[in-house]
């Protein structure tokens, strides 16, 4: 049985996120021109494409950080309610948006940690202030998640005292501490030096192996190929090609994808 508010009653084959024919413009600039994609439960979906193709916009729309003008977004089968049309379309129910957004956690390229808070405080912040969870219980969980990403010894350190790779792992622990139904990553390794990139990729791989639902925007074709169940190639606001990584990377069909891969995949 499917109900709106109960996680336990949602069936395993119900996608966490489903986007249907989404259109999004910034003023006159049409960025998404009718995109449909799903984040199936327990699966990793990667989004690839050139800079400016609309990947971040799509992820931000999925997370309800951006409005869109046409198309549907469903969370566990529950459609987002809209009021108004086209450029005037807005979510009709703020409570619905908040409830859904707290079930999705985003990890950004630039970590976005609070500089004035220790790592432990950073990880505890949203569960305590946004979800109203008990401080002590959250602290226990925060320490577990920091251990999990390999920086359990950094609880009392400030972000500026850590490497980029450690900061990004703290940001992942922070996302996990919300215990979301899906994790959304926007180029999580792009700001990192190659050797620090690997420590973050290792954490993301481990999360994939645990069967977490994830959408990952990445320029790292090796990671996308290794961990994805499904890869979507976005080109100028439309899905040009999508499929299993072995097909998409092994036997790309479209000329644009072939070109993109030859420019991005190291020989
Ligand atoms: N807030 C914004 N206002 C206006 N244009 C934007 C905004 N965000 C993104 N864009 C434009 O939308 C297009 C897609 O951007 P984006 O989704 O960031 O692409 P990607 O993540 O694939 O590089 C680009 O042309 C970009 O300049
Ligand atoms: Mg982007």
mmCIF file of C-alpha atoms and ligand atoms in Angstrom:
data_model
loop_
_atom_site.group_PDB
_atom_site.id
_atom_site.type_symbol
_atom_site.label_atom_id
_atom_site.label_comp_id
_atom_site.label_asym_id
_atom_site.label_seq_id
_atom_site.Cartn_x
_atom_site.Cartn_y
_atom_site.Cartn_z
ATOM 1 C CA UNK A 1 0.000 0.000 0.000
ATOM 2 C CA UNK A 2 1.179 3.472 -0.784
ATOM 3 C CA UNK A 3 0.599 6.286 1.620
ATOM 4 C CA UNK A 4 2.018 9.759 1.522
ATOM 5 C CA UNK A 5 3.715 10.003 4.853
ATOM 6 C CA UNK A 6 4.829 6.551 5.797
ATOM 7 C CA UNK A 7 8.241 5.434 4.598
ATOM 8 C CA UNK A 8 7.619 1.852 5.708
ATOM 9 C CA UNK A 9 4.629 1.346 3.441
ATOM 10 C CA UNK A 10 6.244 2.491 0.228
ATOM 11 C CA UNK A 11 6.898 -0.400 -2.127
ATOM 12 C CA UNK A 12 10.440 -1.104 -3.256
ATOM 13 C CA UNK A 13 9.642 -0.625 -6.940
ATOM 14 C CA UNK A 14 8.208 2.853 -6.391
ATOM 15 C CA UNK A 15 10.859 5.337 -7.591
ATOM 16 C CA UNK A 16 11.901 7.862 -4.966
ATOM 17 C CA UNK A 17 11.907 10.649 -7.539
ATOM 18 C CA UNK A 18 10.181 10.754 -10.885
ATOM 19 C CA UNK A 19 10.411 13.675 -13.264
ATOM 20 C CA UNK A 20 8.115 13.840 -16.273
ATOM 21 C CA UNK A 21 8.570 16.166 -19.229
ATOM 22 C CA UNK A 22 10.101 18.947 -17.178
ATOM 23 C CA UNK A 23 10.514 22.397 -18.709
ATOM 24 C CA UNK A 24 12.537 25.096 -17.019
ATOM 25 C CA UNK A 25 13.558 28.535 -18.248
ATOM 26 C CA UNK A 26 15.494 31.396 -16.733
ATOM 27 C CA UNK A 27 13.730 34.321 -18.391
ATOM 28 C CA UNK A 28 14.066 33.725 -22.123
ATOM 29 C CA UNK A 29 16.687 31.036 -21.707
ATOM 30 C CA UNK A 30 15.092 27.608 -21.952
ATOM 31 C CA UNK A 31 17.386 25.329 -19.964
ATOM 32 C CA UNK A 32 15.311 22.133 -19.659
ATOM 33 C CA UNK A 33 13.206 21.373 -22.726
ATOM 34 C CA UNK A 34 11.156 18.389 -21.618
ATOM 35 C CA UNK A 35 13.248 16.043 -19.502
ATOM 36 C CA UNK A 36 11.993 12.830 -17.926
ATOM 37 C CA UNK A 37 14.041 10.781 -15.516
ATOM 38 C CA UNK A 38 13.608 8.661 -12.421
ATOM 39 C CA UNK A 39 15.655 7.830 -9.373
ATOM 40 C CA UNK A 40 14.642 4.223 -8.727
ATOM 41 C CA UNK A 41 14.882 3.126 -5.106
ATOM 42 C CA UNK A 42 18.249 1.632 -4.259
ATOM 43 C CA UNK A 43 19.776 2.634 -7.588
ATOM 44 C CA UNK A 44 22.474 5.052 -8.692
ATOM 45 C CA UNK A 45 21.553 7.289 -11.600
ATOM 46 C CA UNK A 46 24.330 9.423 -13.064
ATOM 47 C CA UNK A 47 23.810 12.572 -15.070
ATOM 48 C CA UNK A 48 26.526 13.507 -17.520
ATOM 49 C CA UNK A 49 26.843 16.191 -20.180
ATOM 50 C CA UNK A 50 28.781 19.272 -21.189
ATOM 51 C CA UNK A 51 28.952 22.333 -19.040
ATOM 52 C CA UNK A 52 25.748 24.338 -19.468
ATOM 53 C CA UNK A 53 23.649 21.346 -20.587
ATOM 54 C CA UNK A 54 21.314 21.754 -17.595
ATOM 55 C CA UNK A 55 22.561 19.076 -15.161
ATOM 56 C CA UNK A 56 22.661 21.277 -12.048
ATOM 57 C CA UNK A 57 19.341 22.846 -12.978
ATOM 58 C CA UNK A 58 17.724 19.418 -13.279
ATOM 59 C CA UNK A 59 19.131 18.352 -9.906
ATOM 60 C CA UNK A 60 17.964 21.585 -8.285
ATOM 61 C CA UNK A 61 14.484 21.147 -9.768
ATOM 62 C CA UNK A 62 14.398 17.553 -8.470
ATOM 63 C CA UNK A 63 15.258 18.885 -5.022
ATOM 64 C CA UNK A 64 12.598 21.620 -5.348
ATOM 65 C CA UNK A 65 15.230 24.322 -4.980
ATOM 66 C CA UNK A 66 14.099 25.717 -8.334
ATOM 67 C CA UNK A 67 10.672 26.272 -9.777
ATOM 68 C CA UNK A 68 9.856 24.839 -13.195
ATOM 69 C CA UNK A 69 7.253 25.914 -15.731
ATOM 70 C CA UNK A 70 5.844 22.642 -17.027
ATOM 71 C CA UNK A 71 5.944 18.916 -16.308
ATOM 72 C CA UNK A 72 5.578 16.869 -13.164
ATOM 73 C CA UNK A 73 7.783 15.922 -10.263
ATOM 74 C CA UNK A 74 6.737 13.009 -8.076
ATOM 75 C CA UNK A 75 8.183 11.881 -4.799
ATOM 76 C CA UNK A 76 7.376 8.287 -3.853
ATOM 77 C CA UNK A 77 4.572 8.578 -6.404
ATOM 78 C CA UNK A 78 3.154 11.707 -4.807
ATOM 79 C CA UNK A 79 2.947 14.560 -7.324
ATOM 80 C CA UNK A 80 4.100 18.025 -6.349
ATOM 81 C CA UNK A 81 1.044 20.267 -6.305
ATOM 82 C CA UNK A 82 1.302 23.414 -8.387
ATOM 83 C CA UNK A 83 -0.598 26.655 -8.604
ATOM 84 C CA UNK A 84 -0.435 29.036 -11.555
ATOM 85 C CA UNK A 85 0.801 28.284 -15.053
ATOM 86 C CA UNK A 86 3.989 28.648 -17.027
ATOM 87 C CA UNK A 87 6.196 31.449 -15.710
ATOM 88 C CA UNK A 88 3.763 31.902 -12.824
ATOM 89 C CA UNK A 89 3.806 28.284 -11.715
ATOM 90 C CA UNK A 90 4.813 27.777 -8.068
ATOM 91 C CA UNK A 91 4.428 24.904 -5.612
ATOM 92 C CA UNK A 92 0.954 25.149 -4.097
ATOM 93 C CA UNK A 93 1.794 23.623 -0.752
ATOM 94 C CA UNK A 94 4.892 24.870 1.097
ATOM 95 C CA UNK A 95 4.504 22.161 3.721
ATOM 96 C CA UNK A 96 4.628 19.508 1.035
ATOM 97 C CA UNK A 97 7.807 21.058 -0.363
ATOM 98 C CA UNK A 98 9.468 21.187 3.051
ATOM 99 C CA UNK A 99 8.483 17.620 3.868
ATOM 100 C CA UNK A 100 9.857 16.322 0.584
ATOM 101 C CA UNK A 101 12.989 18.437 0.672
ATOM 102 C CA UNK A 102 13.927 17.160 4.115
ATOM 103 C CA UNK A 103 13.840 13.675 2.623
ATOM 104 C CA UNK A 104 16.394 14.574 -0.038
ATOM 105 C CA UNK A 105 19.953 15.582 0.784
ATOM 106 C CA UNK A 106 22.201 17.413 -1.585
ATOM 107 C CA UNK A 107 26.006 17.425 -1.696
ATOM 108 C CA UNK A 108 27.534 20.347 -3.580
ATOM 109 C CA UNK A 109 30.804 20.841 -5.404
ATOM 110 C CA UNK A 110 31.888 23.514 -2.909
ATOM 111 C CA UNK A 111 30.996 21.534 0.275
ATOM 112 C CA UNK A 112 29.076 24.510 1.787
ATOM 113 C CA UNK A 113 30.091 23.774 5.371
ATOM 114 C CA UNK A 114 29.611 26.451 8.037
ATOM 115 C CA UNK A 115 33.046 27.958 8.713
ATOM 116 C CA UNK A 116 32.191 28.956 12.287
ATOM 117 C CA UNK A 117 31.038 25.497 13.345
ATOM 118 C CA UNK A 118 33.075 22.399 14.112
ATOM 119 C CA UNK A 119 32.621 19.401 11.863
ATOM 120 C CA UNK A 120 30.407 17.689 14.436
ATOM 121 C CA UNK A 121 28.245 20.820 14.770
ATOM 122 C CA UNK A 122 27.992 21.060 10.977
ATOM 123 C CA UNK A 123 26.726 17.491 10.736
ATOM 124 C CA UNK A 124 24.274 17.928 13.633
ATOM 125 C CA UNK A 125 22.869 21.290 12.558
ATOM 126 C CA UNK A 126 20.014 20.354 10.196
ATOM 127 C CA UNK A 127 18.691 17.262 12.014
ATOM 128 C CA UNK A 128 18.463 19.334 15.223
ATOM 129 C CA UNK A 129 17.192 22.646 13.847
ATOM 130 C CA UNK A 130 15.208 21.545 10.775
ATOM 131 C CA UNK A 131 13.897 18.155 11.907
ATOM 132 C CA UNK A 132 13.760 19.016 15.609
ATOM 133 C CA UNK A 133 15.498 15.768 16.602
ATOM 134 C CA UNK A 134 16.947 15.155 20.032
ATOM 135 C CA UNK A 135 20.459 16.611 20.310
ATOM 136 C CA UNK A 136 21.998 13.636 22.062
ATOM 137 C CA UNK A 137 20.611 11.110 19.617
ATOM 138 C CA UNK A 138 21.712 13.243 16.677
ATOM 139 C CA UNK A 139 25.206 13.541 18.120
ATOM 140 C CA UNK A 140 25.498 9.769 18.358
ATOM 141 C CA UNK A 141 24.398 9.398 14.755
ATOM 142 C CA UNK A 142 26.641 12.235 13.577
ATOM 143 C CA UNK A 143 29.666 10.485 15.101
ATOM 144 C CA UNK A 144 28.686 7.221 13.411
ATOM 145 C CA UNK A 145 28.373 8.914 10.004
ATOM 146 C CA UNK A 146 31.659 10.770 10.448
ATOM 147 C CA UNK A 147 33.304 7.426 11.256
ATOM 148 C CA UNK A 148 31.690 5.917 8.216
ATOM 149 C CA UNK A 149 33.243 8.501 5.882
ATOM 150 C CA UNK A 150 36.592 8.032 7.626
ATOM 151 C CA UNK A 151 36.890 11.281 9.589
ATOM 152 C CA UNK A 152 35.607 10.236 12.996
ATOM 153 C CA UNK A 153 38.677 11.872 14.520
ATOM 154 C CA UNK A 154 37.788 15.313 13.085
ATOM 155 C CA UNK A 155 34.668 16.041 15.157
ATOM 156 C CA UNK A 156 36.098 19.068 16.961
ATOM 157 C CA UNK A 157 37.987 20.549 14.038
ATOM 158 C CA UNK A 158 36.796 23.520 11.937
ATOM 159 C CA UNK A 159 36.359 23.136 8.159
ATOM 160 C CA UNK A 160 39.302 25.453 7.351
ATOM 161 C CA UNK A 161 41.615 23.055 9.177
ATOM 162 C CA UNK A 162 40.757 20.167 6.859
ATOM 163 C CA UNK A 163 41.666 19.223 3.283
ATOM 164 C CA UNK A 164 39.070 19.558 0.530
ATOM 165 C CA UNK A 165 38.594 15.787 0.482
ATOM 166 C CA UNK A 166 37.957 15.729 4.223
ATOM 167 C CA UNK A 167 35.545 18.660 3.943
ATOM 168 C CA UNK A 168 33.609 16.927 1.192
ATOM 169 C CA UNK A 169 33.419 13.752 3.295
ATOM 170 C CA UNK A 170 32.086 15.877 6.165
ATOM 171 C CA UNK A 171 29.474 17.277 3.764
ATOM 172 C CA UNK A 172 28.500 13.698 2.852
ATOM 173 C CA UNK A 173 28.221 12.792 6.564
ATOM 174 C CA UNK A 174 26.039 15.859 7.012
ATOM 175 C CA UNK A 175 23.789 14.715 4.159
ATOM 176 C CA UNK A 176 23.596 11.187 5.619
ATOM 177 C CA UNK A 177 22.723 12.480 9.087
ATOM 178 C CA UNK A 178 19.406 13.732 7.670
ATOM 179 C CA UNK A 179 18.689 10.055 6.875
ATOM 180 C CA UNK A 180 17.240 11.041 3.518
ATOM 181 C CA UNK A 181 15.492 8.768 1.056
ATOM 182 C CA UNK A 182 17.787 9.937 -1.719
ATOM 183 C CA UNK A 183 21.156 11.648 -1.975
ATOM 184 C CA UNK A 184 21.779 14.131 -4.762
ATOM 185 C CA UNK A 185 25.373 14.950 -5.661
ATOM 186 C CA UNK A 186 26.338 17.889 -7.879
ATOM 187 C CA UNK A 187 29.898 17.355 -9.140
ATOM 188 C CA UNK A 188 31.082 16.199 -5.714
ATOM 189 C CA UNK A 189 34.689 15.717 -6.805
ATOM 190 C CA UNK A 190 35.162 18.645 -9.197
ATOM 191 C CA UNK A 191 36.748 21.010 -6.685
ATOM 192 C CA UNK A 192 39.289 18.439 -5.501
ATOM 193 C CA UNK A 193 42.849 17.590 -6.466
ATOM 194 C CA UNK A 194 43.075 14.145 -8.086
ATOM 195 C CA UNK A 195 44.514 12.421 -5.006
ATOM 196 C CA UNK A 196 41.780 13.867 -2.760
ATOM 197 C CA UNK A 197 39.163 12.992 -5.341
ATOM 198 C CA UNK A 198 39.850 9.302 -4.760
ATOM 199 C CA UNK A 199 38.985 9.391 -1.060
ATOM 200 C CA UNK A 200 35.606 10.941 -1.862
ATOM 201 C CA UNK A 201 34.944 8.506 -4.716
ATOM 202 C CA UNK A 202 35.642 5.638 -2.305
ATOM 203 C CA UNK A 203 32.966 6.937 0.072
ATOM 204 C CA UNK A 204 30.440 7.417 -2.743
ATOM 205 C CA UNK A 205 31.162 3.893 -4.024
ATOM 206 C CA UNK A 206 30.564 2.458 -0.555
ATOM 207 C CA UNK A 207 27.208 4.261 -0.395
ATOM 208 C CA UNK A 208 26.280 2.858 -3.806
ATOM 209 C CA UNK A 209 27.137 -0.641 -2.617
ATOM 210 C CA UNK A 210 24.864 -0.154 0.401
ATOM 211 C CA UNK A 211 22.002 0.342 -2.034
ATOM 212 C CA UNK A 212 21.336 3.992 -1.365
ATOM 213 C CA UNK A 213 19.209 5.891 -3.836
ATOM 214 C CA UNK A 214 21.408 8.481 -5.504
ATOM 215 C CA UNK A 215 21.505 10.886 -8.415
ATOM 216 C CA UNK A 216 25.044 11.950 -9.225
ATOM 217 C CA UNK A 217 26.002 14.733 -11.568
ATOM 218 C CA UNK A 218 29.615 14.076 -12.431
ATOM 219 C CA UNK A 219 32.368 14.727 -14.931
ATOM 220 C CA UNK A 220 34.101 11.587 -13.690
ATOM 221 C CA UNK A 221 33.217 9.029 -16.343
ATOM 222 C CA UNK A 222 35.140 6.276 -14.594
ATOM 223 C CA UNK A 223 33.129 6.713 -11.403
ATOM 224 C CA UNK A 224 29.874 6.986 -13.382
ATOM 225 C CA UNK A 225 30.760 3.811 -15.236
ATOM 226 C CA UNK A 226 31.756 1.956 -12.043
ATOM 227 C CA UNK A 227 28.850 2.734 -9.770
ATOM 228 C CA UNK A 228 25.806 3.649 -11.886
ATOM 229 C CA UNK A 229 22.835 1.482 -12.622
ATOM 230 C CA UNK A 230 21.718 3.985 -15.230
ATOM 231 C CA UNK A 231 23.418 6.906 -16.958
ATOM 232 C CA UNK A 232 21.647 9.870 -18.535
ATOM 233 C CA UNK A 233 23.447 12.048 -21.082
ATOM 234 C CA UNK A 234 21.971 15.523 -21.158
ATOM 235 C CA UNK A 235 22.619 17.755 -24.160
ATOM 236 C CA UNK A 236 21.274 21.307 -24.399
ATOM 237 C CA UNK A 237 18.383 20.628 -22.048
ATOM 238 C CA UNK A 238 17.274 17.338 -23.573
ATOM 239 C CA UNK A 239 18.183 13.721 -22.909
ATOM 240 C CA UNK A 240 20.231 12.737 -25.928
ATOM 241 C CA UNK A 241 20.896 9.166 -24.817
ATOM 242 C CA UNK A 242 20.524 7.056 -21.679
ATOM 243 C CA UNK A 243 21.115 3.501 -20.612
ATOM 244 C CA UNK A 244 23.172 1.045 -18.633
ATOM 245 C CA UNK A 245 26.767 2.274 -18.280
ATOM 246 C CA UNK A 246 28.113 -0.694 -20.270
ATOM 247 C CA UNK A 247 25.955 0.342 -23.243
ATOM 248 C CA UNK A 248 26.299 4.079 -22.870
ATOM 249 C CA UNK A 249 30.061 4.087 -22.437
ATOM 250 C CA UNK A 250 30.763 0.880 -24.366
ATOM 251 C CA UNK A 251 28.518 1.372 -27.382
ATOM 252 C CA UNK A 252 27.370 5.002 -27.536
ATOM 253 C CA UNK A 253 24.884 5.536 -30.357
ATOM 254 C CA UNK A 254 24.536 9.269 -30.772
ATOM 255 C CA UNK A 255 27.257 11.300 -32.437
ATOM 256 C CA UNK A 256 27.014 13.912 -29.676
ATOM 257 C CA UNK A 257 27.612 11.361 -26.970
ATOM 258 C CA UNK A 258 30.525 9.880 -28.927
ATOM 259 C CA UNK A 259 32.025 13.339 -29.241
ATOM 260 C CA UNK A 260 31.453 14.116 -25.578
ATOM 261 C CA UNK A 261 33.069 10.859 -24.469
ATOM 262 C CA UNK A 262 36.063 11.235 -26.750
ATOM 263 C CA UNK A 263 36.644 14.683 -25.236
ATOM 264 C CA UNK A 264 36.246 13.617 -21.613
ATOM 265 C CA UNK A 265 37.408 10.035 -21.203
ATOM 266 C CA UNK A 266 41.161 9.711 -20.888
ATOM 267 C CA UNK A 267 42.609 7.356 -23.480
HETATM 268 N N1 LIG B 1 20.200 31.172 -11.776
HETATM 269 C C1 LIG B 1 20.374 31.236 -13.094
HETATM 270 N N2 LIG B 1 19.967 32.306 -13.806
HETATM 271 C C2 LIG B 1 20.111 32.359 -15.145
HETATM 272 N N3 LIG B 1 20.663 31.379 -15.894
HETATM 273 C C3 LIG B 1 21.096 30.295 -15.251
HETATM 274 C C4 LIG B 1 20.977 30.140 -13.836
HETATM 275 N N4 LIG B 1 21.494 28.932 -13.473
HETATM 276 C C5 LIG B 1 21.917 28.371 -14.626
HETATM 277 N N5 LIG B 1 21.688 29.170 -15.679
HETATM 278 C C6 LIG B 1 21.986 28.849 -17.097
HETATM 279 O O1 LIG B 1 21.328 27.634 -17.405
HETATM 280 C C7 LIG B 1 22.137 26.837 -18.268
HETATM 281 C C8 LIG B 1 22.334 25.481 -17.617
HETATM 282 O O2 LIG B 1 23.110 25.634 -16.441
HETATM 283 P P1 LIG B 1 23.442 24.443 -15.463
HETATM 284 O O3 LIG B 1 22.201 23.712 -15.122
HETATM 285 O O4 LIG B 1 24.223 25.030 -14.358
HETATM 286 O O5 LIG B 1 24.358 23.516 -16.387
HETATM 287 P P2 LIG B 1 25.394 22.372 -16.002
HETATM 288 O O6 LIG B 1 25.224 22.051 -14.554
HETATM 289 O O7 LIG B 1 25.063 21.234 -16.914
HETATM 290 O O8 LIG B 1 26.742 22.942 -16.304
HETATM 291 C C9 LIG B 1 23.414 27.622 -18.504
HETATM 292 O O9 LIG B 1 23.274 28.316 -19.714
HETATM 293 C C10 LIG B 1 23.456 28.571 -17.334
HETATM 294 O O10 LIG B 1 24.154 29.753 -17.662
HETATM 295 MG MG1 LIG B 2 26.533 22.193 -12.962
#
